[in-house]
XYZ file of C-alpha atoms in Angstrom:
409
model
C -2.059 16.673 2.916
C 1.021 14.562 3.996
C 1.058 12.546 7.129
C -1.153 15.046 9.190
C 0.239 13.857 12.541
C 1.381 10.378 13.610
C -1.858 9.226 14.922
C -4.426 10.434 12.334
C -6.360 7.210 12.001
C -7.013 5.970 15.388
C -10.580 5.945 16.993
C -13.935 6.643 15.563
C -16.877 9.293 15.063
C -20.338 10.123 16.488
C -22.533 12.342 14.234
C -24.827 14.542 16.169
C -27.547 16.706 14.758
C -28.438 19.044 17.409
C -30.172 22.310 17.138
C -27.785 24.119 19.659
C -24.934 23.759 17.281
C -24.330 26.300 14.723
C -24.302 23.441 11.806
C -27.335 22.239 10.047
C -27.627 18.907 8.284
C -30.352 19.626 5.576
C -31.686 16.365 4.167
C -35.206 15.343 3.048
C -36.610 13.207 0.194
C -36.478 16.232 -2.004
C -33.387 18.093 -1.169
C -30.121 16.504 -0.034
C -28.228 19.491 -0.373
C -26.123 20.431 2.829
C -26.489 23.950 4.321
C -23.539 26.288 4.567
C -22.777 27.175 8.262
C -20.869 29.909 9.866
C -17.498 29.317 10.781
C -17.371 26.928 13.963
C -15.809 27.777 17.127
C -14.742 24.653 19.127
C -12.845 24.916 22.325
C -11.050 21.656 21.958
C -9.428 21.782 18.623
C -6.990 24.449 19.007
C -3.529 23.190 17.688
C -5.140 20.089 16.549
C -3.632 18.528 13.503
C -6.924 18.423 11.766
C -8.283 21.725 12.954
C -8.717 23.212 9.384
C -10.347 19.896 8.156
C -12.597 19.880 11.141
C -13.692 23.535 10.394
C -14.235 22.756 6.643
C -16.315 19.857 7.082
C -18.617 21.608 9.621
C -18.788 24.775 7.821
C -19.916 22.623 4.771
C -22.718 21.192 6.919
C -21.607 17.550 6.939
C -20.168 17.230 10.430
C -21.164 19.100 13.634
C -20.183 19.775 17.169
C -21.718 19.174 20.724
C -23.751 21.800 22.853
C -20.718 22.633 24.851
C -18.988 24.060 22.158
C -16.574 21.057 21.545
C -16.056 18.793 18.764
C -14.386 15.833 20.507
C -12.058 15.035 17.787
C -11.193 11.715 19.281
C -14.772 10.334 19.607
C -15.500 7.365 17.416
C -17.840 7.085 14.193
C -20.044 4.211 13.553
C -20.575 2.358 10.186
C -24.230 3.680 10.108
C -22.926 7.431 10.702
C -20.433 6.987 7.866
C -23.119 6.175 5.650
C -24.733 9.629 6.303
C -21.201 11.274 6.152
C -20.542 9.729 2.677
C -24.028 10.462 1.271
C -23.982 14.126 2.341
C -20.174 14.493 1.150
C -20.958 12.925 -2.262
C -24.345 14.513 -2.685
C -26.293 11.307 -2.975
C -29.985 12.177 -2.310
C -31.536 9.882 0.422
C -35.290 9.675 1.447
C -36.213 9.177 5.099
C -35.989 5.846 6.629
C -39.210 3.638 6.162
C -41.352 3.134 8.861
C -40.020 0.730 11.272
C -36.389 0.688 9.877
C -33.384 1.972 11.522
C -32.698 5.745 10.819
C -29.740 5.129 8.570
C -31.833 2.921 6.060
C -32.384 5.704 3.597
C -28.802 6.438 3.381
C -27.775 2.832 2.900
C -30.500 2.323 0.085
C -29.338 5.756 -1.770
C -25.574 4.696 -1.439
C -26.578 1.217 -2.639
C -28.494 2.614 -5.736
C -25.443 4.707 -6.356
C -23.280 1.675 -6.033
C -21.116 3.555 -3.516
C -22.267 0.954 -0.839
C -22.234 -2.779 -1.572
C -23.517 -5.646 0.250
C -20.849 -7.045 2.506
C -18.902 -3.813 2.945
C -19.858 -3.831 6.478
C -19.632 -7.300 8.198
C -21.938 -7.185 11.429
C -23.546 -4.467 13.510
C -23.811 -0.918 11.777
C -23.830 0.605 15.263
C -20.065 -0.545 15.735
C -17.095 1.590 14.889
C -16.225 1.702 11.297
C -12.684 0.428 10.380
C -10.237 2.158 7.966
C -10.761 -0.445 5.242
C -14.474 -0.226 5.573
C -14.152 3.538 5.091
C -11.662 3.176 2.180
C -14.261 1.012 0.439
C -16.836 3.888 0.362
C -14.380 6.678 0.105
C -12.851 5.393 -3.078
C -15.981 4.547 -4.741
C -17.462 7.938 -3.748
C -14.399 9.694 -5.198
C -14.202 7.607 -8.361
C -17.063 5.863 -10.307
C -14.538 3.441 -11.838
C -14.733 1.439 -8.713
C -18.570 1.380 -8.378
C -20.411 -1.881 -9.013
C -17.166 -3.944 -9.450
C -16.133 -6.868 -7.398
C -12.777 -5.811 -5.859
C -11.152 -7.181 -2.714
C -11.049 -5.128 0.271
C -7.226 -5.142 0.013
C -7.523 -3.470 -3.459
C -9.932 -1.185 -2.443
C -7.667 0.039 0.388
C -4.873 0.359 -1.762
C -7.000 2.548 -4.236
C -7.935 4.627 -1.409
C -4.402 5.210 -0.272
C -2.996 5.626 -3.797
C -5.731 8.139 -4.454
C -4.595 10.170 -1.560
C -7.585 9.622 0.503
C -5.885 7.826 3.206
C -2.272 7.780 4.423
C -0.157 6.128 7.216
C -1.377 5.952 10.875
C 2.142 6.302 12.386
C 5.640 7.387 11.742
C 6.539 4.341 9.504
C 5.127 3.922 6.027
C 4.167 0.298 6.824
C 1.553 1.540 9.481
C -1.697 1.827 7.199
C -3.627 -0.040 9.966
C -6.681 -1.383 7.823
C -8.465 -2.680 10.794
C -8.209 0.378 12.912
C -11.019 2.754 13.866
C -11.740 6.247 12.794
C -12.092 9.277 14.769
C -14.261 12.238 14.190
C -11.040 14.369 13.331
C -10.189 11.585 10.737
C -13.812 11.782 9.348
C -13.357 15.341 8.814
C -10.141 14.756 6.795
C -11.878 12.302 4.480
C -14.709 14.648 4.099
C -12.327 17.456 2.926
C -10.318 15.304 0.765
C -13.466 14.103 -1.032
C -14.616 17.535 -1.431
C -11.392 18.617 -2.960
C -11.320 15.868 -5.512
C -14.968 16.684 -6.380
C -14.054 20.208 -6.952
C -11.083 19.299 -9.362
C -8.237 19.428 -6.868
C -5.518 17.022 -6.401
C -4.426 15.227 -3.437
C -0.955 14.418 -2.155
C -0.149 10.579 -2.197
C 1.751 9.122 0.714
C 4.029 7.111 -1.457
C 5.251 4.878 1.387
C 1.855 4.093 2.700
C 0.654 3.406 -1.002
C 3.510 0.967 -1.129
C 2.335 -0.952 1.939
C -1.237 -1.012 0.881
C -0.222 -2.505 -2.602
C 2.316 -5.083 -1.169
C -0.562 -6.007 1.164
C -2.875 -6.268 -1.905
C -0.486 -8.171 -4.407
C 2.983 -8.296 -3.085
C 4.653 -5.703 -5.307
C 4.422 -1.918 -5.419
C 5.104 -1.238 -9.213
C 1.777 0.725 -9.478
C 2.678 3.025 -6.789
C 6.355 3.501 -8.255
C 5.660 3.439 -11.877
C 1.880 3.117 -12.605
C 2.788 -0.237 -13.886
C 0.401 -3.363 -13.228
C 1.605 -6.006 -15.830
C 3.382 -8.409 -13.368
C 2.974 -12.185 -12.771
C 1.064 -13.077 -9.811
C 3.275 -13.343 -6.639
C 4.239 -15.812 -4.913
C 5.791 -16.758 -8.259
C 7.574 -20.151 -8.606
C 10.582 -20.331 -10.779
C 12.531 -23.548 -11.544
C 16.249 -22.675 -11.473
C 17.508 -26.296 -12.292
C 16.718 -29.972 -11.821
C 17.549 -29.669 -8.359
C 16.097 -26.395 -7.123
C 12.966 -23.959 -7.235
C 12.873 -20.488 -5.961
C 9.695 -18.571 -4.985
C 9.762 -14.857 -5.584
C 7.426 -14.008 -2.743
C 7.504 -10.182 -3.308
C 9.182 -7.706 -5.376
C 9.690 -4.003 -3.606
C 10.952 -1.092 -5.509
C 12.469 1.259 -2.981
C 13.766 4.835 -3.209
C 16.909 5.233 -0.944
C 16.582 8.816 -0.896
C 12.974 8.751 0.451
C 13.616 9.162 4.129
C 9.845 8.587 4.648
C 9.639 5.724 2.241
C 8.637 2.035 2.697
C 11.262 0.321 4.833
C 13.294 3.438 4.735
C 15.061 2.393 8.182
C 16.406 -0.596 6.546
C 18.043 1.308 3.717
C 19.527 3.958 6.128
C 23.296 4.155 5.875
C 23.240 1.218 3.259
C 25.890 1.250 0.653
C 24.881 1.582 -2.902
C 26.751 0.824 -5.758
C 26.339 1.523 -9.772
C 28.747 -0.054 -12.106
C 31.011 -0.767 -9.201
C 31.158 2.588 -7.964
C 29.725 3.800 -4.818
C 26.605 5.780 -5.408
C 24.378 8.453 -3.721
C 21.094 7.511 -2.522
C 19.178 9.690 -5.082
C 20.829 8.026 -8.165
C 18.765 4.802 -8.185
C 16.233 2.571 -7.077
C 16.653 -0.517 -4.878
C 14.845 -3.620 -6.451
C 14.405 -5.979 -3.511
C 13.392 -9.570 -4.385
C 12.011 -11.479 -1.375
C 12.914 -15.203 -2.208
C 12.136 -18.778 -0.768
C 14.326 -21.404 -1.907
C 12.911 -25.000 -2.266
C 15.009 -28.199 -2.859
C 13.564 -30.737 -5.536
C 15.949 -33.746 -4.478
C 17.823 -35.032 -1.371
C 21.547 -34.676 -1.658
C 23.539 -33.695 1.443
C 26.417 -32.442 -0.891
C 24.365 -29.876 -2.335
C 24.257 -26.266 -0.819
C 22.494 -23.230 -2.559
C 22.685 -19.532 -1.786
C 19.126 -18.573 -2.126
C 20.025 -14.852 -2.923
C 22.286 -16.194 -5.709
C 19.436 -17.876 -7.620
C 19.258 -15.312 -10.375
C 20.271 -11.774 -11.327
C 18.387 -8.662 -12.648
C 19.696 -8.116 -16.167
C 20.079 -4.405 -17.110
C 21.793 -2.815 -19.989
C 22.327 0.222 -18.141
C 24.021 1.267 -14.870
C 23.291 -1.018 -11.916
C 24.955 -2.684 -9.025
C 24.335 -4.041 -5.654
C 23.342 -3.021 -2.180
C 25.153 -3.425 1.271
C 22.841 -3.230 4.110
C 23.932 -2.181 7.680
C 25.695 -5.034 9.508
C 22.682 -5.487 11.894
C 20.657 -6.908 8.990
C 23.026 -9.760 8.122
C 22.265 -12.665 10.144
C 24.999 -15.688 10.631
C 22.817 -17.893 12.997
C 22.706 -20.811 10.556
C 18.987 -20.230 10.021
C 17.409 -19.672 6.584
C 13.923 -18.273 8.315
C 11.819 -15.357 7.409
C 12.626 -12.184 9.179
C 11.192 -8.800 9.547
C 12.063 -5.900 6.823
C 15.008 -6.326 4.679
C 17.513 -9.111 5.674
C 20.394 -11.288 4.443
C 20.587 -14.842 5.809
C 24.476 -15.614 5.495
C 23.669 -19.466 5.893
C 23.024 -21.713 2.729
C 20.134 -23.852 1.842
C 21.153 -27.633 2.506
C 19.544 -30.408 0.525
C 19.966 -32.999 3.390
C 16.229 -33.673 3.656
C 13.078 -33.488 1.505
C 11.388 -30.173 1.301
C 13.926 -27.807 2.993
C 13.297 -24.092 2.490
C 15.324 -20.886 2.829
C 14.371 -17.226 2.831
C 16.628 -14.495 1.759
C 16.639 -11.127 -0.424
C 18.278 -10.472 -3.550
C 18.930 -6.809 -4.185
C 19.723 -4.829 -7.518
C 20.491 -1.200 -7.487
C 19.375 0.347 -10.797
C 20.103 3.778 -12.102
C 16.896 6.018 -12.094
C 18.003 7.503 -15.575
C 18.215 3.907 -16.820
C 14.665 3.246 -15.726
C 13.326 6.456 -17.158
C 14.988 5.382 -20.460
C 13.306 1.889 -20.240
C 9.793 3.460 -19.722
C 10.426 5.771 -22.552
C 11.651 2.980 -24.799
C 9.191 0.123 -24.004
C 6.336 1.753 -22.129
C 7.122 0.423 -18.938
C 9.916 -1.325 -16.966
C 10.743 -4.669 -18.252
C 11.680 -6.942 -15.251
C 14.383 -9.085 -16.951
C 15.775 -11.863 -14.719
C 18.476 -14.460 -15.781
C 19.221 -17.752 -14.004
C 22.707 -17.979 -13.074
C 25.043 -19.778 -15.338
C 24.786 -17.948 -18.653
C 22.863 -15.044 -19.966
C 20.690 -13.727 -22.918
C 19.403 -17.234 -23.556
C 15.884 -18.155 -23.782
C 16.501 -21.150 -21.526
C 17.899 -19.048 -18.725
C 16.018 -15.724 -18.977
C 12.597 -14.981 -17.587
C 10.466 -11.967 -17.109
C 8.054 -10.712 -14.295
C 6.360 -8.253 -16.460
C 4.352 -8.364 -19.881
C 6.722 -5.667 -21.148
C 10.093 -7.218 -22.463
C 13.150 -5.703 -23.441
C 15.305 -6.077 -26.673
C 16.943 -8.929 -25.366
C 13.765 -11.069 -24.929
C 14.258 -14.796 -26.405
C 17.818 -14.322 -27.684
């Protein structure tokens, strides 16, 4: 469904079951099917970005409104209420709560048996507002049995939910996935409609920029989002360049300069791109951005290293460099970490032990070449060469299990 407005995941939900409202939530120990309701009419959702989702979720009998004919789309949802919403949406039958237990206990037990809810999913009081990552855990397991009963981190489950199209960004920038943010009634309606669409055999639109943001938070690269490939080394990844110097590859970002809504799109806006020494249009290639940290192994004041020149990405097809806008080049003699994409124009000095220097190395690679590599090898070989010589088993190294024909030559 795309972005659905710039603030679509801020707030939470209260689930009310009121006889005065047109919606009925039908749930008993013998029948958990939701009743179909008449098309709802709420006076506070006209023009709202989630209007269609709200009406669909209410008509399905999963959410409802208030006696004053309002839906209150910005009101919050609690963890306990989300249990009921997910149970109804995924058609998991729940018994009534045992005597003396909280009202939501039946739903919690049923979802636990279905392996959609797991101990530790919610930390703390279930009457508190549910976070986006907590909702992601239940939503992705409800949508895909592959993730039930598996011990996955919260970061991975968040990524899987975004990569499946269940969640998207919270603001204009792709980086704003807001895992710790809370959820509104409007946002809950969107999750309901997306889960129902998947259950009915439909497909969801994936916010590629948000998927990259979630994948980078999970394991510091976005190769699954871009190419469906998850055979990389674990980042941060340390590489010995020579006896004096190591470089740590902290992240690998694959960016599409033609995607104006993509991850870090603002940093590539008006960047100069080259393929085979010729200026290139943004749609011709991908930018491979390697986030690096240099580390000196010896003390020698005469040695100075350009961190971004530690290695280069070997490609037998069309490739070239990237020149960012001037504002992202820093000449303040600092090699520190900075936001987004950057080039520190200083060098790493070896005047004292354990100096470190941060920088990016960029390679612009033809999309056609990437496609040919995937066709030939079944994935993208990330083939890197230490500076000094090439195509030598002492200088080359790979970040992927996939190798090209030049391996170990």
